[in-house]
Amino acid sequence: MAKKNGTANRQGSGPSTGQTERQPPARYWELIRAAGKLFEEKGYQGASVRDIADAVGMTSGSFFYHFATKEDVLFAVMEGGMLQGLEVVTKKLEGARSAREQLYALVLGHLEGLHSEYGYAHKVWLREWRQISPEKRAPLEALSQSYRDTWLQVLAKVKNEGLIAADIALFRRMTVGALNWTVHWVRNPTPEQLQALAADFVGAFLNEPNPEVRR
């Protein structure tokens, strides 16, 4: 196989390619996971291609069988994390009917994404966005906008029902920012703990009386 020329030429289909080729091999996904964890631990500049290849037991040359550049694997880490987050919240919203239930679904889905085995992708996105060349950012920005729109649509319903009075764009920033900060003070939560935390957050966001705050 010829060396890949960026993410747009990788094997398999994806939102940025529209291809229908066969799915990438397992080693492709192993490299993405290894790279994501190393970028989280060492930063993009601190993690070399050799580090990534060593983490999965392959040579640096074999890395380039799957990715043309280190930037391409960074793109794949970010794209995979955003796709996973969108998938989680979409599934959560399927069973939510009222505006409050939908807000809870979003909060829980966001927390589950942050604290999943792919949670590293979120940190990498925030810290290393500037490492993605401006000309390559469009697919990632489209995914980010899709996620943002999902929140704004739900928050519009929440506001229409009189549950909040704030500007929904500002409210989304506050809400997502608070949820994102949990990576600093929540450690290895169980599914039940995340459900309870999501309930507490919703109560706090909506300024409901007598919330049971769990720390």
Short mmCIF file of C-alpha atoms in Angstrom, two decimals:
data_model
loop_
_atom_site.label_atom_id
_atom_site.label_comp_id
_atom_site.label_asym_id
_atom_site.label_seq_id
_atom_site.Cartn_x
_atom_site.Cartn_y
_atom_site.Cartn_z
CA MET A 1 0.00 0.00 0.00
CA ALA A 2 1.27 3.47 -0.76
CA LYS A 3 2.06 5.77 2.09
CA LYS A 4 -0.96 7.77 3.19
CA ASN A 5 -1.13 11.39 2.16
CA GLY A 6 -2.96 12.80 5.14
CA THR A 7 -6.17 11.80 6.84
CA ALA A 8 -8.23 12.35 3.72
CA ASN A 9 -6.52 9.36 2.10
CA ARG A 10 -6.68 6.93 4.98
CA GLN A 11 -8.40 3.59 4.68
CA GLY A 12 -12.05 3.29 5.58
CA SER A 13 -14.90 5.74 5.52
CA GLY A 14 -15.28 8.84 7.65
CA PRO A 15 -17.08 12.14 7.82
CA SER A 16 -14.22 13.98 6.16
CA THR A 17 -13.63 11.52 3.30
CA GLY A 18 -16.88 10.05 2.07
CA GLN A 19 -14.94 6.92 1.07
CA THR A 20 -16.39 3.42 1.11
CA GLU A 21 -13.16 1.42 1.19
CA ARG A 22 -12.52 -1.42 3.62
CA GLN A 23 -12.16 -0.60 7.29
CA PRO A 24 -8.68 0.28 8.60
CA PRO A 25 -6.74 -2.58 10.22
CA ALA A 26 -6.58 -3.01 13.98
CA ARG A 27 -3.07 -1.53 14.07
CA TYR A 28 -4.46 1.75 12.75
CA TRP A 29 -6.75 2.08 15.77
CA GLU A 30 -3.99 0.96 18.14
CA LEU A 31 -1.81 3.77 16.85
CA ILE A 32 -4.59 6.31 17.37
CA ARG A 33 -5.16 5.19 20.97
CA ALA A 34 -1.45 5.10 21.74
CA ALA A 35 -0.90 8.50 20.17
CA GLY A 36 -3.82 10.01 22.04
CA LYS A 37 -2.54 8.82 25.38
CA LEU A 38 0.99 9.98 24.63
CA PHE A 39 -0.21 13.39 23.46
CA GLU A 40 -2.18 13.66 26.70
CA GLU A 41 0.84 12.71 28.82
CA LYS A 42 3.69 14.40 26.95
CA GLY A 43 2.02 16.91 24.68
CA TYR A 44 2.12 16.85 20.90
CA GLN A 45 5.66 18.20 20.69
CA GLY A 46 6.90 15.91 23.44
CA ALA A 47 5.67 12.68 21.86
CA SER A 48 7.67 11.52 18.86
CA VAL A 49 6.67 9.16 16.08
CA ARG A 50 9.13 6.69 17.59
CA ASP A 51 7.33 6.95 20.95
CA ILE A 52 3.99 6.22 19.30
CA ALA A 53 5.36 3.31 17.29
CA ASP A 54 7.15 1.86 20.33
CA ALA A 55 3.92 1.99 22.34
CA VAL A 56 2.30 -0.52 19.98
CA GLY A 57 5.42 -2.55 19.26
CA MET A 58 6.13 -1.42 15.72
CA THR A 59 8.94 0.42 13.96
CA SER A 60 8.82 4.08 13.05
CA GLY A 61 8.77 3.06 9.41
CA SER A 62 5.65 0.98 9.97
CA PHE A 63 3.93 4.04 11.46
CA PHE A 64 4.13 5.72 8.07
CA TYR A 65 2.31 2.79 6.50
CA HIS A 66 -0.78 4.10 8.30
CA PHE A 67 -0.18 7.85 8.60
CA ALA A 68 1.82 10.23 6.44
CA THR A 69 2.70 12.57 9.32
CA LYS A 70 2.39 12.92 13.06
CA GLU A 71 -0.15 15.67 12.45
CA ASP A 72 -2.37 13.17 10.66
CA VAL A 73 -2.55 10.90 13.70
CA LEU A 74 -3.30 13.95 15.86
CA PHE A 75 -6.17 14.76 13.50
CA ALA A 76 -7.41 11.17 13.83
CA VAL A 77 -7.30 11.37 17.64
CA MET A 78 -9.36 14.56 17.65
CA GLU A 79 -11.80 13.35 15.02
CA GLY A 80 -12.32 10.03 16.78
CA GLY A 81 -12.97 11.71 20.10
CA MET A 82 -15.53 14.09 18.66
CA LEU A 83 -17.30 11.32 16.74
CA GLN A 84 -17.44 9.23 19.90
CA GLY A 85 -18.89 12.16 21.85
CA LEU A 86 -21.53 12.81 19.22
CA GLU A 87 -22.49 9.15 19.16
CA VAL A 88 -22.89 9.00 22.93
CA VAL A 89 -25.10 12.09 23.25
CA THR A 90 -27.18 11.10 20.23
CA LYS A 91 -28.00 7.76 21.82
CA LYS A 92 -28.77 9.42 25.15
CA LEU A 93 -31.17 11.86 23.52
CA GLU A 94 -33.15 9.12 21.79
CA GLY A 95 -35.06 8.25 24.95
CA ALA A 96 -35.35 11.77 26.37
CA ARG A 97 -38.68 13.54 25.86
CA SER A 98 -39.01 16.63 28.02
CA ALA A 99 -36.57 19.52 27.76
CA ARG A 100 -35.22 18.71 31.21
CA GLU A 101 -34.71 15.06 30.30
CA GLN A 102 -32.87 16.12 27.17
CA LEU A 103 -30.61 18.41 29.18
CA TYR A 104 -29.86 15.56 31.57
CA ALA A 105 -29.11 13.30 28.60
CA LEU A 106 -26.64 15.84 27.22
CA VAL A 107 -24.94 16.34 30.57
CA LEU A 108 -24.66 12.61 31.22
CA GLY A 109 -23.46 11.90 27.69
CA HIS A 110 -20.81 14.61 27.95
CA LEU A 111 -19.61 13.27 31.30
CA GLU A 112 -19.49 9.72 29.99
CA GLY A 113 -17.41 10.84 27.03
CA LEU A 114 -15.00 12.74 29.25
CA HIS A 115 -14.52 9.82 31.61
CA SER A 116 -14.48 7.01 29.06
CA GLU A 117 -11.40 5.15 27.83
CA TYR A 118 -11.25 7.76 25.06
CA GLY A 119 -11.33 10.73 27.41
CA TYR A 120 -7.78 11.62 26.41
CA ALA A 121 -9.12 12.90 23.07
CA HIS A 122 -10.92 15.77 24.78
CA LYS A 123 -7.78 16.96 26.57
CA VAL A 124 -5.75 16.66 23.40
CA TRP A 125 -8.34 18.68 21.48
CA LEU A 126 -8.18 21.54 23.97
CA ARG A 127 -4.41 21.58 24.34
CA GLU A 128 -3.21 20.81 20.85
CA TRP A 129 -5.72 22.45 18.50
CA ARG A 130 -3.11 24.92 17.31
CA GLN A 131 -1.00 22.02 16.01
CA ILE A 132 -3.57 21.27 13.31
CA SER A 133 -2.81 23.25 10.16
CA PRO A 134 -5.54 25.81 9.41
CA GLU A 135 -6.18 24.23 6.01
CA LYS A 136 -6.94 20.88 7.68
CA ARG A 137 -9.30 22.14 10.37
CA ALA A 138 -12.56 22.30 8.42
CA PRO A 139 -13.74 18.70 9.08
CA LEU A 140 -12.99 19.05 12.78
CA GLU A 141 -14.72 22.41 12.96
CA ALA A 142 -17.77 20.89 11.28
CA LEU A 143 -17.94 18.13 13.91
CA SER A 144 -17.50 20.67 16.69
CA GLN A 145 -20.29 22.80 15.23
CA SER A 146 -22.58 19.79 15.01
CA TYR A 147 -22.01 19.06 18.70
CA ARG A 148 -22.51 22.72 19.59
CA ASP A 149 -25.74 22.84 17.60
CA THR A 150 -27.05 19.79 19.45
CA TRP A 151 -26.57 21.61 22.74
CA LEU A 152 -28.12 24.83 21.48
CA GLN A 153 -31.19 23.05 20.15
CA VAL A 154 -31.83 21.42 23.51
CA LEU A 155 -31.11 24.61 25.44
CA ALA A 156 -33.58 26.49 23.25
CA LYS A 157 -36.25 24.04 24.41
CA VAL A 158 -35.11 24.42 28.01
CA LYS A 159 -35.42 28.19 27.73
CA ASN A 160 -38.79 28.02 25.98
CA GLU A 161 -40.13 26.00 28.91
CA GLY A 162 -38.97 28.71 31.29
CA LEU A 163 -36.33 26.56 33.00
CA ILE A 164 -33.59 29.09 32.28
CA ALA A 165 -33.57 32.79 31.41
CA ALA A 166 -29.97 33.20 30.26
CA ASP A 167 -28.69 33.52 26.72
CA ILE A 168 -28.39 29.92 25.52
CA ALA A 169 -24.99 30.41 23.88
CA LEU A 170 -23.55 31.74 27.13
CA PHE A 171 -25.34 29.06 29.13
CA ARG A 172 -23.82 26.36 26.93
CA ARG A 173 -20.32 27.72 27.48
CA MET A 174 -20.84 27.79 31.23
CA THR A 175 -22.34 24.31 31.31
CA VAL A 176 -19.79 22.60 29.11
CA GLY A 177 -16.95 24.39 30.88
CA ALA A 178 -18.14 23.13 34.26
CA LEU A 179 -18.48 19.59 32.94
CA ASN A 180 -15.05 19.68 31.33
CA TRP A 181 -13.47 20.67 34.62
CA THR A 182 -14.55 17.37 36.20
CA VAL A 183 -11.51 15.70 34.63
CA HIS A 184 -9.53 17.46 37.36
CA TRP A 185 -11.56 16.31 40.36
CA VAL A 186 -13.45 13.15 39.40
CA ARG A 187 -11.39 9.97 39.33
CA ASN A 188 -12.50 6.64 37.83
CA PRO A 189 -16.24 7.16 38.37
CA THR A 190 -18.66 4.27 38.09
CA PRO A 191 -21.65 4.58 35.74
CA GLU A 192 -23.88 5.09 38.77
CA GLN A 193 -21.66 7.87 40.07
CA LEU A 194 -21.76 9.64 36.71
CA GLN A 195 -25.54 9.39 36.66
CA ALA A 196 -25.74 10.91 40.13
CA LEU A 197 -23.25 13.62 39.20
CA ALA A 198 -25.22 14.46 36.06
CA ALA A 199 -28.39 14.78 38.13
CA ASP A 200 -26.61 17.12 40.53
CA PHE A 201 -25.27 19.24 37.70
CA VAL A 202 -28.69 19.60 36.10
CA GLY A 203 -30.17 20.63 39.43
CA ALA A 204 -27.43 23.22 39.88
CA PHE A 205 -27.66 24.52 36.30
CA LEU A 206 -31.42 24.99 36.61
CA ASN A 207 -31.11 26.48 40.10
CA GLU A 208 -33.51 23.92 41.50
CA PRO A 209 -34.16 24.00 45.25
CA ASN A 210 -32.28 21.80 47.71
CA PRO A 211 -30.00 19.90 45.33
CA GLU A 212 -28.07 17.03 46.90
CA VAL A 213 -24.53 18.00 46.01
CA ARG A 214 -22.10 15.07 45.93
CA ARG A 215 -18.40 15.74 46.16
#
